[in-house]
Coordinates of N, CA, C and O in Angstrom, one line a residue:
X1 N 19.1 0.0 -1.8 CA 20.0 -1.1 -1.4 C 19.5 -2.1 -2.7 O 20.6 -2.9 -3.1
X2 N 18.6 -2.3 -2.8 CA 18.1 -3.1 -3.9 C 17.3 -2.6 -5.2 O 16.9 -1.4 -4.8
X3 N 17.4 -3.0 -6.6 CA 17.2 -2.0 -7.2 C 18.0 -0.7 -7.4 O 17.1 0.1 -7.9
X4 N 18.9 -0.4 -6.9 CA 19.2 0.9 -6.7 C 18.3 1.7 -6.1 O 18.3 3.1 -6.6
X5 N 17.5 1.3 -5.4 CA 16.4 2.2 -4.7 C 16.8 2.8 -3.3 O 17.5 2.0 -2.6
X6 N 16.1 3.9 -3.0 CA 16.4 4.2 -1.7 C 16.2 3.3 -0.3 O 15.1 3.0 -0.6
X7 N 17.2 3.2 0.4 CA 16.6 2.5 1.7 C 15.5 2.9 2.4 O 14.8 4.1 2.2
X8 N 14.4 2.3 2.8 CA 13.3 2.4 3.4 C 13.4 3.6 4.6 O 12.6 4.3 4.5
X9 N 14.5 3.5 5.2 CA 14.7 4.7 6.4 C 14.8 6.0 5.6 O 14.3 7.0 6.1
X10 N 15.6 6.2 4.6 CA 15.9 7.2 3.9 C 14.3 8.1 3.2 O 14.5 9.0 3.1
X11 N 13.6 6.8 2.7 CA 12.6 7.2 1.5 C 11.5 7.8 2.6 O 10.8 8.8 2.7
X12 N 11.6 7.0 3.8 CA 10.5 7.6 4.8 C 10.8 8.7 5.7 O 10.0 9.7 5.5
X13 N 12.1 9.3 5.4 CA 12.7 10.5 6.4 C 12.0 11.9 5.4 O 11.9 12.6 5.6
X14 N 12.4 11.1 3.9 CA 12.1 12.2 2.8 C 10.7 12.1 2.7 O 10.1 13.7 2.8
X15 N 10.0 11.3 3.0 CA 8.5 11.7 2.8 C 7.8 12.2 4.2 O 6.8 13.0 3.9
X16 N 8.5 11.9 5.2 CA 8.0 12.8 6.5 C 8.3 14.3 6.1 O 7.4 15.3 6.6
X17 N 9.6 14.6 5.4 CA 9.7 15.8 5.9 C 8.5 16.5 4.9 O 8.3 17.5 5.2
X18 N 8.6 16.1 3.8 CA 7.3 16.1 2.7 C 5.9 16.8 3.1 O 5.3 17.7 3.3
X19 N 5.5 15.6 4.1 CA 4.5 15.7 5.0 C 4.7 16.8 6.1 O 2.9 17.8 6.1
X20 N 5.4 17.2 6.3 CA 5.4 18.2 7.6 C 5.0 19.7 6.9 O 4.6 20.3 7.3
X21 N 5.9 19.8 5.5 CA 5.9 20.7 4.8 C 4.3 21.3 4.4 O 3.5 22.1 4.5
X22 N 3.8 19.9 4.1 CA 2.2 19.8 3.4 C 1.3 20.2 4.3 O 0.5 20.9 4.0
X23 N 1.5 19.9 6.0 CA 0.4 20.1 7.0 C 0.7 21.7 7.2 O -0.5 22.0 7.7
X24 N 1.5 22.4 6.9 CA 2.0 23.9 7.2 C 0.6 24.7 6.4 O 0.2 25.8 6.6
X25 N 0.3 23.9 5.7 CA -0.3 24.8 4.3 C -2.0 23.9 4.4 O -2.2 23.0 5.5
X26 N -3.2 24.7 4.2 CA -4.6 24.1 3.9 C -4.9 23.6 2.8 O -6.1 22.7 2.9
X27 N -3.8 23.3 1.9 CA -4.3 22.4 0.5 C -4.1 20.6 1.0 O -3.2 20.2 1.7
X28 N -5.0 20.6 0.5 CA -5.1 18.7 0.6 C -4.1 18.5 -0.3 O -3.7 18.8 -1.5
X29 N -3.5 17.5 -0.2 CA -2.4 16.7 -0.8 C -2.5 15.3 -0.6 O -3.0 14.4 0.4
X30 N -1.5 14.3 -1.8 CA -1.9 13.1 -1.8 C -0.1 12.6 -2.2 O 0.6 13.4 -3.1
X31 N 0.3 11.9 -1.6 CA 1.7 11.4 -1.4 C 1.8 9.9 -1.7 O 1.0 9.1 -0.4
X32 N 2.4 9.3 -2.7 CA 2.4 8.0 -2.6 C 3.9 7.6 -2.8 O 4.7 8.4 -3.0
X33 N 4.1 6.6 -1.6 CA 5.6 6.0 -1.5 C 5.7 4.7 -1.5 O 5.1 3.9 -1.0
X34 N 6.5 4.4 -2.3 CA 6.8 2.4 -2.6 C 8.1 2.2 -2.4 O 9.3 2.9 -2.7
X35 N 8.0 1.3 -1.8 CA 9.3 0.6 -1.1 C 9.3 -0.7 -1.7 O 8.3 -1.5 -2.5
X36 N 10.7 -1.1 -1.6 CA 10.8 -2.3 -2.3 C 11.9 -3.4 -1.5 O 12.2 -4.6 -1.8
X37 N 12.2 -3.3 -0.2 CA 13.0 -3.7 0.7 C 12.7 -5.2 1.0 O 13.5 -6.1 1.3
X38 N 11.6 -5.5 1.1 CA 10.9 -6.8 0.8 C 11.0 -7.7 0.0 O 11.0 -8.9 0.0
X39 N 11.3 -6.9 -1.4 CA 11.7 -7.8 -2.5 C 13.0 -8.5 -3.0 O 13.9 -8.1 -2.2
X40 N 13.1 -9.8 -3.5 CA 14.3 -10.5 -3.4 C 15.1 -9.3 -4.5 O 14.8 -8.8 -5.4
X41 N 16.8 -9.7 -4.5 CA 17.3 -10.3 -3.4 C 17.3 -9.2 -2.2 O 17.3 -7.9 -2.3
X42 N 17.2 -9.7 -1.2 CA 17.3 -9.0 0.1 C 18.2 -8.6 0.7 O 19.4 -9.2 0.6
X43 N 18.4 -7.3 0.7 CA 19.6 -6.6 1.1 C 19.3 -5.3 2.1 O 18.8 -4.4 1.2
X44 N 19.3 -5.8 3.3 CA 18.7 -4.6 4.3 C 20.0 -4.0 5.1 O 20.8 -4.8 5.5
X45 N 19.9 -2.8 5.7 CA 21.0 -2.8 6.9 C 21.2 -3.8 8.1 O 22.1 -4.2 8.6
X46 N 19.9 -4.8 8.1 CA 20.1 -5.4 9.1 C 20.4 -6.9 8.5 O 20.8 -7.8 9.4
X47 N 20.8 -7.2 7.1 CA 21.4 -8.4 6.8 C 20.4 -8.7 5.4 O 20.1 -8.0 5.0
X48 N 20.8 -9.7 5.1 CA 20.4 -10.1 3.7 C 19.3 -11.6 3.5 O 19.1 -12.3 2.6
X49 N 18.7 -11.7 4.6 CA 17.7 -12.7 4.6 C 16.5 -12.2 4.8 O 16.2 -11.0 4.8
X50 N 15.3 -13.2 4.2 CA 13.9 -12.7 4.5 C 13.5 -12.1 5.8 O 13.0 -11.2 5.9
X51 N 14.0 -12.7 6.5 CA 13.6 -12.4 8.3 C 14.1 -11.2 8.2 O 13.3 -9.9 9.1
X52 N 15.4 -10.7 7.8 CA 15.9 -9.6 8.1 C 15.1 -8.3 7.2 O 14.9 -7.0 7.8
X53 N 14.6 -8.8 5.8 CA 14.0 -7.8 5.1 C 12.7 -7.2 5.8 O 12.3 -6.3 6.1
X54 N 12.3 -8.2 6.5 CA 10.6 -8.2 7.0 C 10.9 -7.1 8.4 O 10.2 -6.4 8.6
X55 N 12.1 -7.5 9.1 CA 11.9 -6.8 10.1 C 12.5 -5.3 9.9 O 12.0 -4.7 10.3
X56 N 13.1 -5.1 8.8 CA 13.6 -3.6 8.1 C 12.5 -3.0 7.8 O 12.3 -1.7 8.3
X57 N 11.4 -3.8 7.4 CA 10.6 -3.3 6.4 C 9.6 -2.9 7.6 O 9.0 -1.5 7.9
X58 N 9.3 -3.9 8.6 CA 8.5 -3.3 9.9 C 9.0 -2.2 10.8 O 8.0 -1.4 10.7
X59 N 10.1 -2.4 11.3 CA 10.6 -1.0 12.0 C 10.8 0.4 11.0 O 10.2 1.2 12.1
X60 N 11.0 0.0 9.9 CA 11.1 1.5 9.0 C 9.5 2.0 9.1 O 9.3 3.4 9.2
X61 N 8.9 1.1 8.8 CA 7.1 1.7 9.0 C 6.6 1.9 9.8 O 5.8 3.0 10.3
X62 N 7.2 1.5 10.7 CA 6.5 1.5 12.2 C 7.1 2.8 12.7 O 6.3 4.0 13.4
X63 N 8.5 3.1 12.4 CA 8.6 4.4 12.9 C 8.0 5.7 12.0 O 8.3 6.8 12.7
X64 N 7.9 5.2 10.8 CA 7.2 6.3 10.0 C 5.6 6.6 10.5 O 5.6 7.7 10.7
X65 N 4.9 5.6 10.9 CA 3.8 6.1 11.2 C 3.7 6.8 12.7 O 2.8 7.5 13.0
X66 N 4.6 6.3 13.5 CA 4.7 6.9 15.0 C 5.1 8.3 14.7 O 4.7 9.3 15.3
X67 N 6.1 9.1 13.7 CA 6.0 10.1 13.6 C 4.7 11.0 13.0 O 4.7 12.2 13.5
X68 N 4.5 10.1 12.2 CA 2.9 11.0 11.5 C 1.9 11.1 13.1 O 1.2 12.1 13.0
X69 N 1.9 10.2 13.9 CA 1.2 10.3 14.8 C 1.6 11.7 15.9 O 0.7 12.3 16.6
X70 N 2.7 12.1 16.0 CA 3.6 13.0 16.5 C 3.1 14.4 15.8 O 3.3 15.7 16.6
X71 N 2.3 14.3 14.9 CA 1.8 15.8 13.9 C 0.4 15.8 14.0 O -0.3 14.6 14.7
X72 N -0.4 16.3 13.2 CA -1.5 16.6 13.2 C -2.1 16.1 12.0 O -3.4 16.2 11.7
X73 N -1.3 15.3 11.3 CA -1.5 14.4 10.5 C -3.0 13.9 10.3 O -3.8 14.0 9.2
X74 N -3.3 12.9 11.6 CA -4.5 12.1 11.3 C -5.6 12.8 11.8 O -7.1 12.5 11.8
X75 N -5.3 14.3 12.1 CA -6.4 14.9 12.4 C -7.8 14.9 10.9 O -8.8 15.0 11.2
X76 N -6.9 15.4 9.9 CA -7.5 15.0 8.6 C -7.1 14.4 7.4 O -7.5 14.1 6.4
X77 N -6.0 13.5 7.9 CA -5.4 12.6 6.9 C -5.7 11.0 7.4 O -6.2 10.3 8.3
X78 N -5.1 10.2 6.2 CA -5.2 9.0 5.9 C -4.3 8.5 5.5 O -3.4 8.7 4.6
X79 N -3.7 7.3 6.1 CA -2.7 6.1 6.0 C -3.1 5.2 5.4 O -3.9 4.5 6.2
X80 N -2.6 4.8 4.2 CA -3.1 3.4 3.5 C -1.7 3.0 3.5 O -0.8 3.1 2.7
X81 N -1.9 1.7 4.1 CA -0.9 0.5 3.8 C -0.8 -0.7 2.9 O -2.0 -1.0 3.5
X82 N -0.4 -0.6 1.9 CA -0.9 -2.1 1.2 C -0.1 -3.0 0.6 O 1.3 -2.1 0.2
X83 N 0.4 -4.3 0.5 CA 1.2 -5.1 -0.2 C 0.1 -5.3 -1.3 O -0.6 -6.0 -1.1
X84 N 1.2 -5.2 -2.8 CA 0.3 -5.7 -4.0 C 0.2 -7.0 -4.6 O -0.5 -7.4 -5.4
X85 N 1.0 -7.8 -3.7 CA 1.2 -9.2 -4.3 C 1.9 -10.3 -3.0 O 2.5 -9.3 -2.1
X86 N 1.7 -11.4 -3.3 CA 2.3 -12.1 -2.4 C 3.8 -12.5 -2.8 O 4.1 -12.3 -3.4
X87 N 4.4 -13.0 -1.8 CA 5.7 -13.1 -2.2 C 5.7 -14.1 -3.8 O 5.0 -15.1 -3.6
X88 N 6.7 -13.8 -4.4 CA 6.9 -14.3 -5.5 C 7.4 -15.6 -6.2 O 8.4 -15.9 -6.3
X89 N 7.5 -16.8 -4.5 CA 7.6 -18.1 -5.3 C 6.5 -18.7 -4.9 O 5.3 -18.8 -4.4
X90 N 6.8 -20.2 -5.5 CA 5.8 -21.3 -5.1 C 5.0 -21.4 -4.1 O 5.5 -20.8 -2.9
X91 N 4.0 -21.8 -4.2 CA 2.8 -21.6 -2.5 C 3.1 -23.0 -2.1 O 3.5 -23.9 -2.5
X92 N 3.2 -22.8 -0.9 CA 3.2 -24.2 0.1 C 1.9 -25.0 -0.4 O 0.8 -24.3 -0.5
X93 N 2.2 -26.3 0.1 CA 0.9 -27.2 0.0 C -0.1 -26.5 0.6 O -1.4 -26.9 0.8
X94 N 0.3 -26.0 2.0 CA -0.7 -25.4 3.1 C -1.9 -24.4 2.5 O -2.3 -24.5 2.5
X95 N -0.6 -23.2 1.8 CA -1.3 -22.4 1.1 C -2.6 -23.1 -0.1 O -3.6 -22.5 0.0
X96 N -2.1 -23.8 -0.8 CA -2.7 -24.4 -1.8 C -4.2 -25.2 -1.4 O -5.0 -25.1 -1.8
X97 N -4.0 -25.9 -0.1 CA -5.0 -26.3 0.5 C -6.3 -25.5 1.3 O -7.2 -25.4 0.8
X98 N -5.2 -24.5 1.9 CA -6.4 -23.1 2.5 C -6.5 -22.4 1.5 O -8.1 -21.7 1.6
X99 N -6.3 -21.9 0.6 CA -6.6 -20.6 -0.1 C -6.9 -21.4 -1.8 O -7.9 -20.5 -2.5
X100 N -6.4 -22.1 -2.2 CA -6.8 -22.9 -3.5 C -6.2 -21.3 -4.5 O -5.5 -20.8 -4.6
X101 N -7.2 -21.3 -5.4 CA -7.1 -20.2 -6.4 C -7.0 -18.8 -6.0 O -6.3 -18.1 -6.6
X102 N -7.4 -18.6 -4.7 CA -7.2 -17.1 -4.2 C -5.6 -16.9 -3.9 O -5.3 -16.0 -3.7
X103 N -4.7 -17.9 -3.4 CA -3.5 -17.5 -2.8 C -2.6 -17.0 -3.5 O -1.9 -16.1 -2.7
X104 N -2.6 -16.7 -5.1 CA -2.0 -15.4 -5.6 C -2.1 -14.0 -5.1 O -1.8 -13.1 -5.3
X105 N -3.3 -13.7 -4.4 CA -4.1 -12.7 -4.6 C -4.4 -12.0 -3.2 O -4.4 -11.0 -2.9
X106 N -4.0 -13.0 -2.3 CA -4.1 -12.6 -0.7 C -3.2 -11.7 -0.2 O -2.2 -12.0 0.0
X107 N -3.5 -10.5 0.0 CA -2.5 -9.3 0.2 C -3.0 -8.7 1.7 O -4.2 -8.5 2.0
X108 N -2.4 -7.9 2.5 CA -2.4 -7.4 3.4 C -2.5 -5.5 3.1 O -2.1 -5.4 1.9
X109 N -3.5 -5.2 4.0 CA -3.8 -3.7 3.4 C -4.7 -2.9 5.1 O -5.3 -3.9 5.7
X110 N -4.0 -2.2 5.2 CA -4.5 -1.3 6.2 C -4.7 0.1 6.0 O -4.1 0.5 5.1
X111 N -5.9 0.8 6.3 CA -6.2 1.8 6.5 C -6.8 2.5 7.8 O -7.0 2.1 8.6
X112 N -5.5 3.5 8.0 CA -5.7 4.4 9.2 C -6.1 6.1 9.2 O -5.3 6.6 8.7
X113 N -7.2 6.2 9.9 CA -7.8 7.4 9.9 C -8.8 8.0 11.0 O -9.3 6.5 11.7
X114 N -9.0 8.8 11.3 CA -9.8 9.3 12.7 C -11.1 8.7 12.4 O -11.5 8.3 13.4
X115 N -11.9 8.3 11.2 CA -13.3 8.4 11.1 C -13.0 6.7 10.5 O -14.3 6.5 10.4
X116 N -12.0 6.1 10.6 CA -12.1 4.6 10.4 C -12.3 3.8 11.3 O -11.5 3.8 12.4
X117 N -13.5 2.9 11.5 CA -13.1 2.2 12.4 C -12.0 1.0 12.9 O -11.7 0.4 11.7
X118 N -12.0 0.7 14.1 CA -10.6 0.0 14.4 C -11.1 -1.8 14.1 O -12.5 -2.0 14.4
X119 N -10.5 -2.2 13.5 CA -10.6 -3.9 13.5 C -11.9 -4.5 12.1 O -12.3 -5.2 12.2
X120 N -12.4 -3.1 11.1 CA -13.3 -3.1 10.3 C -12.5 -4.1 9.2 O -11.2 -4.0 9.2
X121 N -13.6 -4.7 8.6 CA -12.9 -5.6 7.5 C -13.7 -5.2 6.2 O -15.2 -5.3 6.4
X122 N -13.1 -5.1 5.0 CA -13.8 -5.1 4.0 C -13.5 -6.1 2.9 O -12.3 -6.6 2.9
X123 N -14.2 -7.1 2.8 CA -14.2 -8.4 1.8 C -14.2 -8.4 0.4 O -14.1 -9.2 -0.4
X124 N -14.6 -7.1 0.1 CA -14.6 -6.6 -1.9 C -13.3 -6.9 -2.4 O -12.2 -7.0 -1.6
X125 N -13.6 -7.5 -3.5 CA -12.1 -7.7 -4.5 C -11.9 -6.5 -5.0 O -12.4 -5.7 -5.8
X126 N -10.9 -6.1 -4.0 CA -10.0 -4.9 -4.9 C -8.3 -5.0 -5.1 O -7.9 -6.3 -4.3
X127 N -7.6 -4.1 -5.8 CA -6.3 -4.5 -6.0 C -5.6 -2.6 -5.9 O -6.4 -2.0 -6.1
X128 N -4.5 -2.5 -5.5 CA -4.1 -1.4 -5.5 C -4.3 -0.7 -6.7 O -4.6 0.9 -6.5
X129 N -4.3 -0.7 -8.0 CA -4.6 -0.2 -8.7 C -6.4 0.5 -9.0 O -6.8 1.8 -9.2
X130 N -7.3 -0.1 -8.1 CA -8.6 0.0 -7.7 C -8.5 1.6 -6.7 O -9.1 2.2 -7.0
X131 N -7.6 1.2 -5.9 CA -7.3 2.2 -5.0 C -7.0 3.7 -5.8 O -7.4 4.3 -5.6
X132 N -5.9 3.5 -6.4 CA -5.4 4.6 -7.3 C -6.7 5.3 -7.9 O -6.5 6.4 -8.0
X133 N -7.2 4.6 -8.8 CA -8.2 4.9 -9.7 C -9.1 5.6 -8.7 O -9.9 6.6 -9.3
X134 N -9.7 4.9 -7.6 CA -10.6 5.4 -6.5 C -10.4 7.0 -6.1 O -11.3 7.9 -6.3
X135 N -9.3 7.3 -5.8 CA -8.7 8.0 -5.3 C -8.3 9.2 -6.1 O -9.0 10.1 -5.8
X136 N -8.0 8.6 -7.8 CA -8.1 9.9 -8.4 C -9.3 10.5 -8.8 O -9.6 11.8 -9.1
X137 N -10.3 9.2 -9.1 CA -11.8 10.1 -9.1 C -12.4 11.0 -8.3 O -13.2 12.0 -8.5
X138 N -12.0 10.5 -7.1 CA -12.5 11.5 -5.7 C -12.1 12.7 -5.7 O -12.4 13.6 -5.2
X139 N -10.6 12.6 -5.6 CA -10.1 14.4 -5.8 C -9.4 14.8 -6.4 O -8.7 16.1 -6.5
X140 N -9.6 14.3 -7.7 CA -8.8 15.1 -9.0 C -9.6 16.3 -9.6 O -11.0 16.1 -9.4
X141 N -9.2 17.1 -10.2 CA -9.8 18.1 -10.7 C -9.9 18.3 -12.2 O -9.1 17.4 -12.5
X142 N -11.1 18.3 -12.8 CA -11.2 18.4 -14.1 C -11.3 16.6 -14.6 O -11.7 16.0 -13.6
X143 N -11.3 16.6 -15.7 CA -11.6 15.6 -16.5 C -10.6 14.3 -16.1 O -9.2 14.7 -16.0
X144 N -10.3 13.2 -16.0 CA -9.8 12.2 -15.4 C -9.6 11.0 -16.4 O -10.9 10.9 -17.0
X145 N -8.5 10.6 -16.4 CA -8.8 8.8 -17.3 C -8.2 8.1 -16.2 O -7.5 7.9 -15.8
X146 N -8.8 6.9 -16.5 CA -9.2 5.5 -16.0 C -9.1 4.5 -16.5 O -9.6 4.8 -17.5
X147 N -9.2 3.6 -16.2 CA -9.3 1.9 -16.8 C -10.8 2.2 -17.0 O -11.7 2.8 -16.1
X148 N -11.0 1.3 -18.1 CA -12.6 1.0 -18.4 C -13.3 0.4 -16.8 O -14.2 1.1 -16.6
X149 N -12.5 -0.7 -16.6 CA -12.8 -1.6 -15.5 C -12.0 -1.3 -14.4 O -11.2 -1.6 -14.5
X150 N -12.6 -0.9 -13.3 CA -12.2 -1.2 -11.9 C -13.1 -1.0 -11.0 O -14.4 -0.6 -11.1
X151 N -12.6 -1.4 -9.7 CA -13.7 -1.6 -8.6 C -13.0 -0.1 -7.7 O -12.3 0.3 -7.1
X152 N -14.3 0.8 -7.9 CA -14.3 2.1 -7.1 C -14.3 1.7 -5.3 O -15.4 1.2 -5.2
X153 N -13.4 1.8 -4.6 CA -13.3 1.7 -3.3 C -14.2 2.1 -2.4 O -15.0 2.1 -1.2
X154 N -14.9 3.3 -3.2 CA -15.8 4.5 -2.4 C -17.2 4.3 -3.0 O -18.3 4.8 -2.3
X155 N -17.6 3.3 -3.7 CA -19.0 2.9 -3.7 C -19.3 1.4 -4.0 O -17.9 0.7 -4.3
X156 N -19.9 0.9 -3.6 CA -20.5 -0.9 -3.4 C -20.5 -1.3 -4.9 O -21.6 -1.4 -5.2
X157 N -19.6 -1.5 -5.8 CA -19.9 -1.9 -6.6 C -18.5 -2.8 -7.2 O -17.7 -2.3 -6.8
X158 N -19.0 -3.8 -8.0 CA -18.0 -4.6 -8.6 C -18.0 -4.3 -10.0 O -18.6 -5.3 -10.5
X159 N -16.8 -4.0 -10.6 CA -17.3 -3.8 -12.3 C -16.3 -5.2 -12.7 O -16.8 -5.5 -13.6
X160 N -15.4 -5.8 -12.2 CA -14.6 -7.0 -12.8 C -13.5 -7.3 -11.5 O -13.5 -7.0 -9.8
X161 N -13.4 -8.9 -11.7 CA -12.3 -9.4 -10.9 C -11.4 -10.3 -10.9 O -10.9 -10.9 -10.7
X162 N -11.5 -10.4 -12.5 CA -10.2 -11.4 -13.4 C -8.9 -10.9 -13.0 O -8.1 -11.8 -13.1
X163 N -8.9 -9.5 -13.0 CA -7.2 -9.4 -12.4 C -6.9 -9.7 -11.5 O -5.8 -9.8 -11.4
X164 N -7.8 -9.7 -10.3 CA -7.5 -10.1 -9.0 C -6.4 -11.3 -9.2 O -5.6 -11.4 -8.5
X165 N -7.1 -12.1 -9.3 CA -6.4 -13.6 -9.3 C -4.9 -13.6 -10.2 O -4.4 -14.9 -10.1
X166 N -4.7 -12.8 -11.2 CA -3.7 -13.1 -12.1 C -2.5 -12.0 -12.2 O -1.3 -12.3 -13.0
X167 N -2.8 -11.3 -11.6 CA -1.9 -10.0 -11.3 C -0.6 -10.7 -10.5 O -0.7 -11.1 -9.1
X168 N 0.6 -10.6 -11.1 CA 1.8 -11.4 -10.5 C 2.9 -10.5 -9.8 O 3.2 -10.6 -8.6
X169 N 2.9 -9.6 -10.9 CA 4.2 -8.4 -10.7 C 3.7 -6.9 -10.0 O 2.8 -6.3 -10.6
X170 N 4.2 -6.1 -8.9 CA 4.7 -5.0 -8.8 C 5.0 -4.4 -7.6 O 5.6 -5.8 -7.1
X171 N 4.9 -3.6 -6.6 CA 5.7 -3.5 -5.6 C 5.0 -3.0 -4.1 O 3.8 -2.6 -4.3
X172 N 5.5 -2.8 -2.9 CA 4.6 -2.6 -2.0 C 4.7 -0.9 -2.2 O 5.5 -0.1 -2.7
X173 N 3.8 -0.4 -1.7 CA 3.2 1.0 -1.7 C 2.4 1.7 -0.5 O 1.7 0.6 -0.1
X174 N 2.8 3.1 -0.2 CA 1.9 3.4 0.9 C 1.6 4.8 0.5 O 2.0 5.3 -0.2
X175 N 0.3 5.0 0.7 CA -0.5 6.0 0.3 C -1.0 7.1 1.4 O -1.3 6.7 2.3
X176 N -0.8 8.4 1.1 CA -1.0 8.9 1.9 C -1.6 10.2 1.8 O -1.9 10.5 0.5
X177 N -3.0 10.8 2.1 CA -4.4 11.5 1.8 C -4.3 12.4 3.0 O -4.9 11.7 3.5
X178 N -4.2 13.6 2.8 CA -4.7 14.3 3.5 C -5.9 15.1 3.0 O -5.9 15.9 1.9
X179 N -7.0 15.6 4.2 CA -8.2 16.1 3.2 C -8.0 17.7 3.9 O -9.3 18.4 4.4
X180 N -6.8 18.0 4.7 CA -6.7 19.4 5.4 C -7.1 20.8 4.5 O -6.5 20.5 3.5

């Protein structure tokens, strides 16, 4: 609908079919799904307002999660949901007062898996590229290439924080990691 991208409903349906096929084998897999339905200009089957876009994104993600729960995905798999930037509009005076310089970087992230404690909070400085490089380092075979400085989410160290505050543009992403 937006940017000639697949609507979330179609994208999640395709992703779920891939997950079902992968679960039939014992091979580990990684699947990254990127959505853009909450990006301007809003254009969803629900309508063309911001509220419509968020309702559509919420409903389609919720349905995808429900489908995963009906399989054995969570026996050995992890669902990682993150938004990698705040809405790209000027911050409100309330945001400026409450968050000051961190306001562009505060984003939502959720990790769901069998061994993950409910309602736990990780306050480290990380961003989506850190997740990508951390997973790559964790599960890749052979020599891998990463940025020189990134925060590995699987070890308790911070190599940099400067990118977090100034990263303005990218898109919503969902990552699936199965350790079957």
